[in-house]
Structures are given as structure tokens and as C-alpha cells.
XYZ file of C-alpha atoms in Angstrom:
526
model
C 133.290 52.549 16.480
C 133.210 49.940 19.223
C 130.972 52.226 21.320
C 128.434 52.541 18.481
C 128.398 48.797 17.979
C 127.877 48.257 21.663
C 125.063 50.794 21.702
C 123.364 49.001 18.839
C 123.770 45.649 20.630
C 122.389 47.063 23.849
C 119.477 48.593 21.976
C 118.668 45.307 20.185
C 118.895 43.384 23.431
C 116.569 45.848 25.158
C 114.068 45.676 22.344
C 114.163 41.871 22.408
C 113.655 41.831 26.158
C 110.684 44.143 25.812
C 109.115 41.814 23.250
C 109.715 38.833 25.559
C 108.017 40.624 28.451
C 105.070 41.622 26.284
C 104.700 38.079 24.920
C 104.778 36.533 28.372
C 102.109 38.863 29.761
C 99.717 39.063 26.770
C 96.697 36.745 26.814
C 95.608 36.422 23.143
C 98.218 34.001 21.724
C 99.136 30.826 23.603
C 102.066 30.237 21.216
C 103.722 33.530 22.205
C 103.091 33.020 25.979
C 104.829 29.645 25.759
C 107.573 30.592 23.291
C 108.197 34.336 23.603
C 110.056 36.075 20.801
C 110.748 32.935 18.714
C 107.024 32.299 18.336
C 106.803 35.342 16.031
C 108.646 33.349 13.385
C 105.550 31.240 12.865
C 103.372 34.277 12.100
C 106.023 35.705 9.765
C 106.361 32.439 7.867
C 102.589 32.244 7.606
C 102.409 35.754 6.152
C 105.043 35.106 3.477
C 103.876 31.536 2.766
C 102.092 32.386 -0.522
C 105.208 34.121 -1.839
C 107.465 31.244 -0.816
C 105.236 28.720 -2.527
C 104.739 30.888 -5.608
C 108.427 31.567 -6.314
C 110.279 28.683 -4.627
C 108.211 25.688 -3.563
C 105.480 25.127 -6.148
C 106.243 23.257 -9.377
C 105.648 24.872 -12.774
C 102.246 23.279 -13.284
C 100.698 22.844 -9.840
C 99.924 26.282 -8.405
C 96.414 27.721 -8.349
C 94.557 29.720 -9.548
C 97.204 30.146 -12.296
C 100.328 27.991 -12.481
C 103.804 29.379 -13.051
C 103.730 28.104 -16.625
C 100.397 29.798 -17.294
C 101.599 33.105 -15.832
C 104.858 32.872 -17.745
C 102.949 32.372 -20.999
C 100.748 35.407 -20.293
C 103.673 37.640 -19.221
C 105.758 36.715 -22.238
C 102.827 37.214 -24.599
C 102.094 40.641 -23.087
C 105.700 41.705 -23.505
C 105.991 40.175 -27.023
C 108.777 37.973 -25.731
C 109.358 34.323 -26.680
C 106.404 32.441 -25.183
C 107.435 29.028 -26.510
C 108.375 26.195 -24.117
C 111.136 23.711 -24.741
C 111.897 20.057 -23.999
C 108.302 18.877 -24.011
C 105.395 19.217 -21.649
C 105.809 18.854 -17.908
C 102.042 18.210 -17.504
C 101.219 14.720 -16.253
C 98.839 13.947 -19.120
C 99.222 10.159 -18.882
C 97.647 10.045 -15.419
C 95.526 13.235 -15.265
C 91.821 12.498 -15.552
C 89.970 15.111 -17.612
C 92.988 16.235 -19.623
C 91.866 17.605 -23.029
C 93.739 16.549 -26.185
C 93.153 18.457 -29.424
C 93.149 16.265 -32.534
C 94.868 17.888 -35.506
C 94.054 16.961 -39.098
C 96.622 15.892 -41.662
C 94.777 17.356 -44.645
C 92.079 20.020 -44.646
C 90.894 23.174 -46.331
C 92.401 25.407 -43.604
C 96.206 25.586 -43.722
C 98.019 27.085 -40.740
C 100.781 29.579 -41.370
C 104.293 28.343 -40.637
C 106.003 31.267 -38.901
C 105.696 32.115 -35.149
C 104.614 35.716 -35.846
C 102.004 34.836 -38.461
C 98.445 35.720 -37.483
C 99.423 38.127 -34.683
C 97.472 40.966 -36.204
C 94.774 38.857 -37.901
C 91.123 39.827 -37.605
C 89.112 37.231 -35.709
C 85.499 38.450 -35.449
C 82.630 36.611 -33.837
C 80.826 34.034 -35.990
C 77.509 35.493 -34.851
C 75.978 38.983 -35.117
C 74.774 40.020 -31.676
C 71.128 41.158 -31.858
C 70.502 40.057 -35.409
C 68.049 37.309 -34.491
C 65.708 39.849 -32.870
C 66.366 42.695 -35.314
C 67.848 45.038 -32.724
C 68.517 48.429 -34.259
C 72.193 48.435 -33.321
C 72.960 44.769 -33.896
C 76.653 44.256 -34.604
C 79.318 41.631 -35.234
C 82.036 41.935 -32.517
C 85.433 42.408 -34.108
C 87.137 40.025 -31.671
C 86.243 36.644 -30.156
C 88.430 37.577 -27.157
C 87.194 40.484 -25.040
C 87.865 42.028 -21.631
C 85.496 40.839 -18.902
C 83.584 42.944 -16.397
C 85.861 44.498 -13.754
C 84.551 47.689 -12.184
C 86.355 50.894 -11.420
C 86.449 50.445 -7.645
C 87.541 46.860 -7.678
C 90.336 47.950 -10.031
C 92.287 51.140 -9.855
C 91.628 53.951 -12.326
C 95.047 53.362 -13.943
C 94.276 49.683 -14.437
C 90.887 50.406 -15.969
C 92.473 53.001 -18.280
C 95.205 50.526 -19.317
C 92.597 47.920 -20.154
C 90.463 50.339 -22.116
C 93.418 51.627 -24.117
C 94.463 48.019 -24.681
C 90.970 47.175 -25.894
C 91.203 50.012 -28.462
C 94.595 48.789 -29.669
C 93.351 45.166 -29.949
C 89.940 46.192 -31.383
C 88.022 44.251 -28.761
C 85.161 45.005 -26.382
C 85.704 46.169 -22.785
C 82.980 45.320 -20.278
C 82.840 48.248 -17.863
C 81.591 46.157 -14.929
C 78.690 47.106 -12.703
C 80.469 50.194 -11.351
C 79.359 52.537 -14.118
C 81.439 54.337 -16.760
C 84.218 56.536 -15.449
C 86.661 58.789 -17.231
C 89.097 55.901 -17.215
C 86.758 53.948 -19.539
C 86.886 56.661 -22.200
C 90.172 56.039 -23.959
C 89.037 54.539 -27.215
C 87.870 51.045 -26.272
C 84.262 50.129 -27.120
C 82.197 49.179 -24.107
C 79.617 46.772 -22.796
C 77.597 48.545 -20.130
C 76.793 46.205 -17.316
C 73.661 46.766 -15.206
C 73.993 45.310 -11.727
C 71.578 45.096 -8.878
C 72.447 48.581 -7.598
C 72.013 50.167 -11.055
C 75.270 52.099 -10.743
C 75.593 54.735 -13.421
C 71.876 54.507 -14.344
C 70.115 55.253 -11.057
C 68.293 58.154 -9.486
C 69.109 59.841 -6.209
C 67.125 57.221 -4.319
C 69.009 54.329 -5.866
C 66.225 53.275 -8.229
C 66.821 52.343 -11.826
C 66.434 55.356 -14.122
C 65.795 54.784 -17.835
C 66.619 58.458 -18.705
C 69.959 58.091 -16.833
C 70.733 54.921 -18.774
C 69.924 56.537 -22.118
C 72.046 59.526 -21.150
C 75.138 57.472 -20.321
C 74.961 55.170 -23.312
C 74.317 58.092 -25.584
C 77.598 59.764 -24.569
C 79.915 56.770 -24.519
C 80.926 54.104 -27.071
C 78.508 51.497 -25.649
C 77.717 48.627 -28.015
C 75.533 46.449 -25.813
C 73.907 46.159 -22.365
C 74.489 43.247 -19.984
C 72.171 42.532 -17.055
C 74.203 40.915 -14.325
C 72.174 38.292 -12.486
C 75.183 36.760 -10.721
C 78.915 36.050 -11.165
C 81.214 33.208 -10.302
C 83.090 34.983 -7.523
C 79.979 35.634 -5.435
C 76.842 34.100 -6.933
C 73.575 35.436 -5.447
C 75.555 37.235 -2.717
C 75.676 40.893 -3.670
C 78.685 42.997 -2.734
C 80.106 45.919 -0.787
C 82.608 48.610 -1.652
C 83.702 50.008 1.735
C 83.300 53.706 2.407
C 87.047 54.241 2.510
C 87.244 53.280 -1.178
C 84.356 55.406 -2.339
C 86.281 58.398 -3.639
C 84.779 61.380 -5.460
C 85.518 59.744 -8.831
C 83.943 56.440 -7.887
C 80.933 58.220 -6.402
C 80.487 60.195 -9.615
C 80.699 57.104 -11.832
C 78.283 55.112 -9.713
C 75.919 57.884 -8.708
C 76.335 57.298 -4.983
C 77.361 59.513 -2.048
C 81.069 59.928 -1.547
C 82.612 58.328 1.559
C 79.741 55.987 2.336
C 79.523 52.186 2.055
C 78.431 51.292 -1.474
C 76.162 48.223 -1.416
C 75.234 45.945 -4.323
C 72.072 44.088 -3.312
C 71.769 40.349 -3.937
C 68.692 40.746 -6.200
C 67.322 43.117 -8.818
C 64.406 45.420 -7.920
C 63.128 45.884 -11.499
C 61.926 42.294 -11.862
C 61.169 39.393 -9.522
C 60.738 36.502 -11.953
C 61.806 35.239 -15.341
C 58.813 36.767 -17.171
C 59.604 40.180 -15.651
C 63.240 39.820 -16.695
C 62.238 39.196 -20.331
C 59.921 42.209 -20.221
C 62.796 44.362 -18.941
C 65.177 43.045 -21.623
C 62.730 44.036 -24.339
C 62.163 47.470 -22.753
C 65.879 48.213 -22.636
C 66.371 47.043 -26.213
C 63.461 49.073 -27.519
C 64.453 52.252 -25.678
C 68.190 52.163 -26.490
C 68.334 50.140 -29.713
C 71.193 48.138 -28.230
C 71.474 44.398 -27.957
C 70.772 43.210 -24.428
C 72.207 40.138 -22.716
C 72.380 38.483 -19.328
C 75.297 37.308 -17.225
C 75.019 34.522 -14.696
C 76.886 31.814 -12.865
C 75.011 28.494 -13.075
C 73.272 26.954 -10.096
C 69.625 25.864 -10.111
C 68.670 24.896 -13.672
C 64.955 25.665 -13.234
C 65.625 29.291 -14.204
C 67.144 28.254 -17.509
C 64.319 25.864 -18.343
C 61.744 28.599 -17.612
C 63.718 31.172 -19.535
C 63.992 29.085 -22.678
C 60.364 27.938 -22.501
C 59.230 31.574 -22.389
C 61.604 32.479 -25.179
C 60.168 29.701 -27.291
C 56.538 30.639 -26.681
C 56.729 34.442 -26.567
C 59.608 35.390 -28.872
C 61.189 37.569 -26.185
C 64.735 36.887 -25.107
C 68.322 38.017 -24.515
C 70.599 38.607 -27.448
C 73.555 37.116 -25.679
C 74.179 34.936 -22.617
C 77.398 35.246 -20.619
C 78.121 32.248 -18.387
C 80.589 32.764 -15.614
C 82.355 29.884 -13.921
C 82.133 29.106 -10.272
C 85.905 29.060 -10.045
C 85.677 32.592 -8.782
C 87.386 35.645 -10.267
C 88.426 39.179 -9.504
C 85.727 39.704 -6.885
C 86.438 38.988 -3.210
C 84.037 36.597 -1.550
C 83.658 34.310 1.480
C 85.683 31.110 1.015
C 82.571 28.929 0.983
C 81.260 30.860 -2.045
C 84.574 30.838 -3.899
C 85.126 27.148 -3.336
C 81.714 25.566 -3.576
C 78.833 27.787 -4.746
C 77.821 27.560 -8.453
C 79.053 25.158 -11.057
C 82.499 25.298 -12.750
C 82.429 26.919 -16.127
C 82.446 23.976 -18.503
C 79.907 21.985 -16.533
C 77.605 24.963 -16.037
C 77.960 26.201 -19.611
C 77.227 22.838 -21.177
C 74.114 22.312 -19.113
C 72.754 25.733 -20.139
C 73.793 25.287 -23.786
C 72.034 21.913 -24.015
C 68.848 23.443 -22.659
C 68.936 26.114 -25.394
C 69.852 23.552 -28.046
C 67.031 21.181 -27.092
C 64.587 24.010 -27.781
C 66.322 25.009 -31.016
C 67.252 28.446 -29.589
C 71.055 28.103 -29.525
C 71.512 29.662 -32.954
C 69.563 32.818 -31.928
C 71.830 33.642 -29.043
C 75.528 34.591 -28.815
C 77.122 32.563 -26.050
C 80.015 34.102 -24.070
C 82.137 32.196 -21.601
C 84.220 33.453 -18.728
C 86.364 31.606 -16.196
C 90.090 30.980 -16.877
C 89.402 30.994 -20.641
C 92.340 33.369 -21.301
C 94.575 30.347 -21.832
C 94.511 28.758 -25.301
C 93.827 25.176 -24.209
C 90.875 26.133 -22.017
C 89.481 28.466 -24.664
C 89.598 25.870 -27.445
C 87.501 23.474 -25.372
C 85.036 26.275 -24.601
C 84.697 27.189 -28.300
C 84.107 23.514 -29.208
C 81.341 23.318 -26.624
C 79.492 26.280 -28.049
C 81.080 29.533 -26.849
C 81.011 32.120 -29.591
C 83.227 34.533 -27.663
C 85.258 34.488 -24.488
C 85.920 37.069 -21.780
C 89.236 37.414 -19.981
C 89.531 39.017 -16.537
C 92.368 37.747 -14.297
C 94.484 36.973 -17.355
C 94.084 40.551 -18.458
C 95.092 41.694 -14.981
C 98.215 39.535 -15.259
C 98.992 41.070 -18.597
C 99.045 44.577 -17.083
C 101.214 43.615 -14.146
C 99.321 41.495 -11.594
C 101.620 39.052 -9.812
C 98.890 36.861 -8.280
C 99.591 38.272 -4.820
C 95.918 37.458 -3.951
C 95.528 40.714 -2.051
C 92.683 42.024 -4.222
C 90.378 42.344 -1.199
C 92.908 44.161 1.037
C 93.491 47.387 -0.948
C 97.203 46.612 -0.827
C 97.805 45.221 -4.344
C 101.552 45.715 -4.783
C 101.339 46.368 -8.523
C 98.530 48.944 -8.411
C 95.979 46.838 -10.284
C 93.351 46.039 -7.662
C 93.597 48.946 -5.248
C 92.390 52.471 -4.639
C 95.614 53.471 -2.888
C 96.954 56.288 -5.012
C 100.569 55.593 -4.194
C 100.318 51.942 -5.283
C 98.212 52.795 -8.333
C 100.767 55.374 -9.576
C 103.196 52.515 -10.220
C 100.974 51.313 -13.060
C 101.516 53.466 -16.150
C 98.404 53.077 -18.391
C 100.074 53.878 -21.732
C 102.731 51.211 -21.138
C 100.405 48.535 -19.767
C 97.860 49.158 -22.532
C 100.328 47.814 -25.089
C 100.825 44.716 -22.963
C 97.109 44.085 -22.677
C 96.751 44.433 -26.450
C 99.778 42.155 -27.101
C 98.322 39.471 -24.851
C 94.887 39.585 -26.527
C 96.393 39.480 -30.012
C 98.618 36.552 -29.064
C 95.702 34.629 -27.625
C 93.726 35.243 -30.833
C 96.754 34.099 -32.899
C 97.076 30.873 -30.963
C 93.329 30.196 -31.205
C 93.515 30.698 -34.974
C 96.536 28.365 -35.239
C 94.769 25.619 -33.295
C 91.576 26.087 -35.337
C 93.565 25.688 -38.565
C 95.348 22.652 -37.172
C 91.905 21.176 -36.575
C 91.033 21.890 -40.222
C 88.751 24.889 -39.809
C 89.202 28.605 -40.403
C 87.921 29.994 -37.134
C 87.840 28.844 -33.489
C 84.062 29.032 -33.439
C 84.018 26.291 -36.052
C 86.006 23.795 -33.917
C 83.692 20.869 -33.276
C 83.522 18.481 -30.334
C 84.899 15.813 -32.678
C 88.239 17.582 -32.560
C 88.833 17.058 -28.825
C 89.160 13.986 -26.642
C 89.204 13.910 -22.891
C 91.761 11.550 -21.359
C 91.039 9.372 -18.310
C 94.428 7.899 -17.752
C 96.903 6.542 -20.279
C 94.541 4.025 -21.912
C 91.158 5.729 -22.399
C 90.127 8.792 -24.407
C 86.480 9.906 -24.639
C 85.178 12.286 -27.333
C 84.204 15.678 -25.887
C 80.603 15.427 -26.985
C 80.155 12.153 -25.037
C 81.641 13.660 -21.884
C 79.071 16.502 -21.890
C 76.100 14.743 -23.461
C 76.092 16.632 -26.774
C 74.550 15.271 -29.942
C 76.583 15.369 -33.181
C 76.931 18.945 -34.532
C 75.927 20.555 -31.216
C 78.173 23.518 -30.276
C 78.470 24.972 -33.790
C 76.883 28.167 -35.174
C 74.150 27.874 -37.802
C 75.089 26.843 -41.348
C 74.535 30.440 -42.567
C 76.751 31.847 -39.803
C 79.467 29.270 -40.577
C 79.446 30.146 -44.247
C 79.637 33.873 -43.531
C 82.505 33.700 -41.066
C 84.464 31.484 -43.455
C 83.949 34.108 -46.117
C 85.057 36.898 -43.777
C 88.264 35.256 -42.487
C 89.421 33.268 -45.521
C 92.321 34.556 -47.463
C 95.171 33.196 -49.512
C 96.562 29.816 -48.413
C 99.315 30.500 -45.886
C 100.875 27.124 -45.144
C 103.244 26.413 -48.010
C 106.733 27.805 -48.293
C 107.118 27.213 -52.032
C 105.084 26.087 -55.052
C 104.854 22.315 -55.535
C 107.598 20.820 -57.710
C 106.778 19.334 -61.103
C 107.929 15.937 -59.887
C 105.231 15.945 -57.184
C 102.395 16.127 -59.717
C 100.367 12.902 -59.464
C 100.910 10.530 -62.372
C 97.928 9.129 -64.205
């Protein structure tokens, strides 16, 4: 026994000595030349720093992009566990500038249900019919105000895409396929938005050009409800993208229509149009040829585009059926730090500037507005609905629901939970059938909470929450109405009167707030 211990000790000492010699003679790292062996601790601590902060150092409400409290709420909702929090808020609302406060009503026509599980399976359709304003052949009312945002097969594993699609079917919501085309993982019951990116993946010819016959072929054989032209996204606005050759498997190549094992490039601009007028022509062509509603997705930077777009819509009658605004906070896509941190406006600021431009031209009621950018949390979503979002898309929150642990390794192909990787061994850990239920549970819980808040504000649907229902705090002594913060006029942010009446009719049911009939003694005396 003592001999084996001695042998281990000698071996360890020899290995340590070898490391010391190597450190002293190498030329790349000054730290290791000056402090051989022990200097490696610095690099190890640096590598595990995110995990240390995430699980040990950071407080419940200070980590980014998602705090521990936010992740806990998503995880518990996805697992149908208790997602309530006790002993009051630990947010510093007295001294946090920009903190939103939702103003409940004492008496109103909408009465919230009183039990925690109430509303979990409630229908919560969009207040607007996508494509109705322009009489698109296949105009439709989305069954859910919460939908799964664009994340391509390639950026996500096949198992993750399948889990999200199955979850979309269970939750009766839409699943945006992302610009990577429609794969077999997208065909598990969830209805799709087909996104058309700059590389025209899934609808291109052998030379990489857009192909209308290919588009009509793919949407004719999949449950596609609408088309979305991606102009830019918050993670990498106006940058384009690259899927490295090592990730371009046979399945990805088939879905995208590209050669296997070669770098797959998304250009920074579209080839089918070069100006706003050409974009509108292309929108009308796609709508006429497919019958589907057609929208655009963009992060917000220069506002000249939006002024020109709405001016042309006003004078020519052409236009998108929906507009998806993505926040500059970034998202599932990997990008240079400068783009993630500083290029394009944050969601609420960008969205409100675009919405005001549409409203000033009396076009806001003709378009369905969709927001994306950390809106998968009830407080953020309520503010977005009040400002004019008709629907919201969830991306990273949906990833968390199916197992993401915010390791922030999406760009390394080493995602430990198999969500954002093409490594087959890592992806096998994610079981689609199991994670699909969690995705659906999360979406249903978010809808339930949105409905509860809407009813607390006195309305029947989150799309009817007005800016009057929210104040923005600036310290402990000042609260500013939401419409003043973003320069809205009274009533701005709501659907048309006809759409409001129709959605109230669709979602209204029996009063759900009371636990018993009123007593005789409570009848008012005359």
C-alpha cells in the first residue's frame, strides 16, 4: 500500500515539475513565466467565473441576461411547480429608475379568478386578425398572444427544435422556424411562421438565389400560417451570419438547401430588393403568390426607413401584415460584443418609436405588432402590451424552459444541456417529448399570468391594457404615466374599437371572481 502511495506521490511531483519547466520556458504568458504552476489557478478561476457568479456570488435579482429569480420563475412554470415567491419583493423599487408599476383597479367589468390554477388552460387569442386589413386569402387570428420566436435548426439542436415544435402544438401557439428553413424537427404538430432571411434558406435555387417555386413548394407541404421577411435582428443587426462548415450536417444542408460540410453564410442584405419600395413590391408578390400574410422583422436603428415605409404604405396601399420588432438586447444569436452591447435600440425604446410613426399616419390599426426581447417575463410583457404589442415572441425564455442553464456557450457548440449545439452526444441528453411538455407549461403559465394582470387592470385581455394602467418610477417620490415616458397620446397603443369589441366577445365568459353569491344583507338599501 505504501509503495503505491509513494508511486502516486512521485508521479504527481514529476508531473508538477514538468509543468514548472514548461511554464518557465514558454514565451506566450508572462504570468506563467513569473509564477510557474500556481499561475494556472488564475486561468482556471477565469474559466469557471460565470458559474461561480451564477450559483454563488450573484444576488437573486442582479444577474444578466436573466436573474436567478427570473430563471427560477421560468423553471418552476415549465415544471408546473410552485412559482410563487414569499416574503415580499427583493427588487429595489424605491431607488430603481425606470421601474414599472402596474395599477390595479378596485372595481371593473373584468373580475380575476381567485385560485392559483385558474386560467392555466384559457384561450388567449390575438386581438387582431393578421392579414385582414389587406384581405389576404389566408388571413387568420393567432390562437395565442405568446408565441415561440425565430431560432433556426443549426443554432439550436434538432432535439431542441423538436421539443419547441411539440410544445407549440400542446400550447396551441405559433413556432417561428427561423431563417434556417423547415427541417423534419419542425414537423411535429406546431403551426409555423416561415422566416425568409438574406440567404433564402429553404426557398433558394442551386445558385443561392431566391426561388418562388421552392417557396411555394415548402409552404404547401408544411403547416405554415405566415411569412416573415427578416431584415435584421437584435443579436446582430445588419451584420449577417455564419454557420461554420463543421456544423453543416446532411440534415442542416437539406433544410437550408446548401452543400454539406461547407461554411453557410447569411449575407448582411437581401438581394431581391434594394430599397423600401422594392421591399413593398416583394411583400405583395409573396402574398399574392402564396395567399399567406407577410410581415417583416427588424431591430430598430435609423428611423428614416420607418418613415419612408409608412409614407409609401399611406400613399400606395401596399404594406406588411405584421411587424416584428426585436430588441437590441441581443438574443440567441452569437455576435461581436460591440453589436450585442451597443448596436440597435433596446426593445421598448425602438418599438415605441416605430409604433408612434405608424400611429401618426393612422396605420397602426392595420398592422399586427409583435415584440421580442426578454418579453417572456410577465412584467416586461405587460408593459409591451400596453405600448401597442399585439403579440409577443419568446426565445431565450423558451430555451430556459426546455433545459438551458444560461451557460452562455451558445457560440461554442458545447452547450451542456443540448439546446444550442450540433454535438450529437450533448443533444441526446435533451428528450423532446419530455421537454415539449415543459415548453407548453411555461407558455400556458405566462398566458395565465398575463390574463390575471389584465383582469386586475380591469380589462379582459392583455391587448386591452392601456398606458394609463402603468406608471414608471424614478425614485421613491416620483411616478410618471407610461404614455408620458414614451410620448404617446391618450388611447395610443390599443387595437381599433372593432377589434376591442370582438376580442372581448371571444374571451368573455361567466364572472370568475366571486366565491359565493352575495348575501341578502349586502343588498343596497334605498
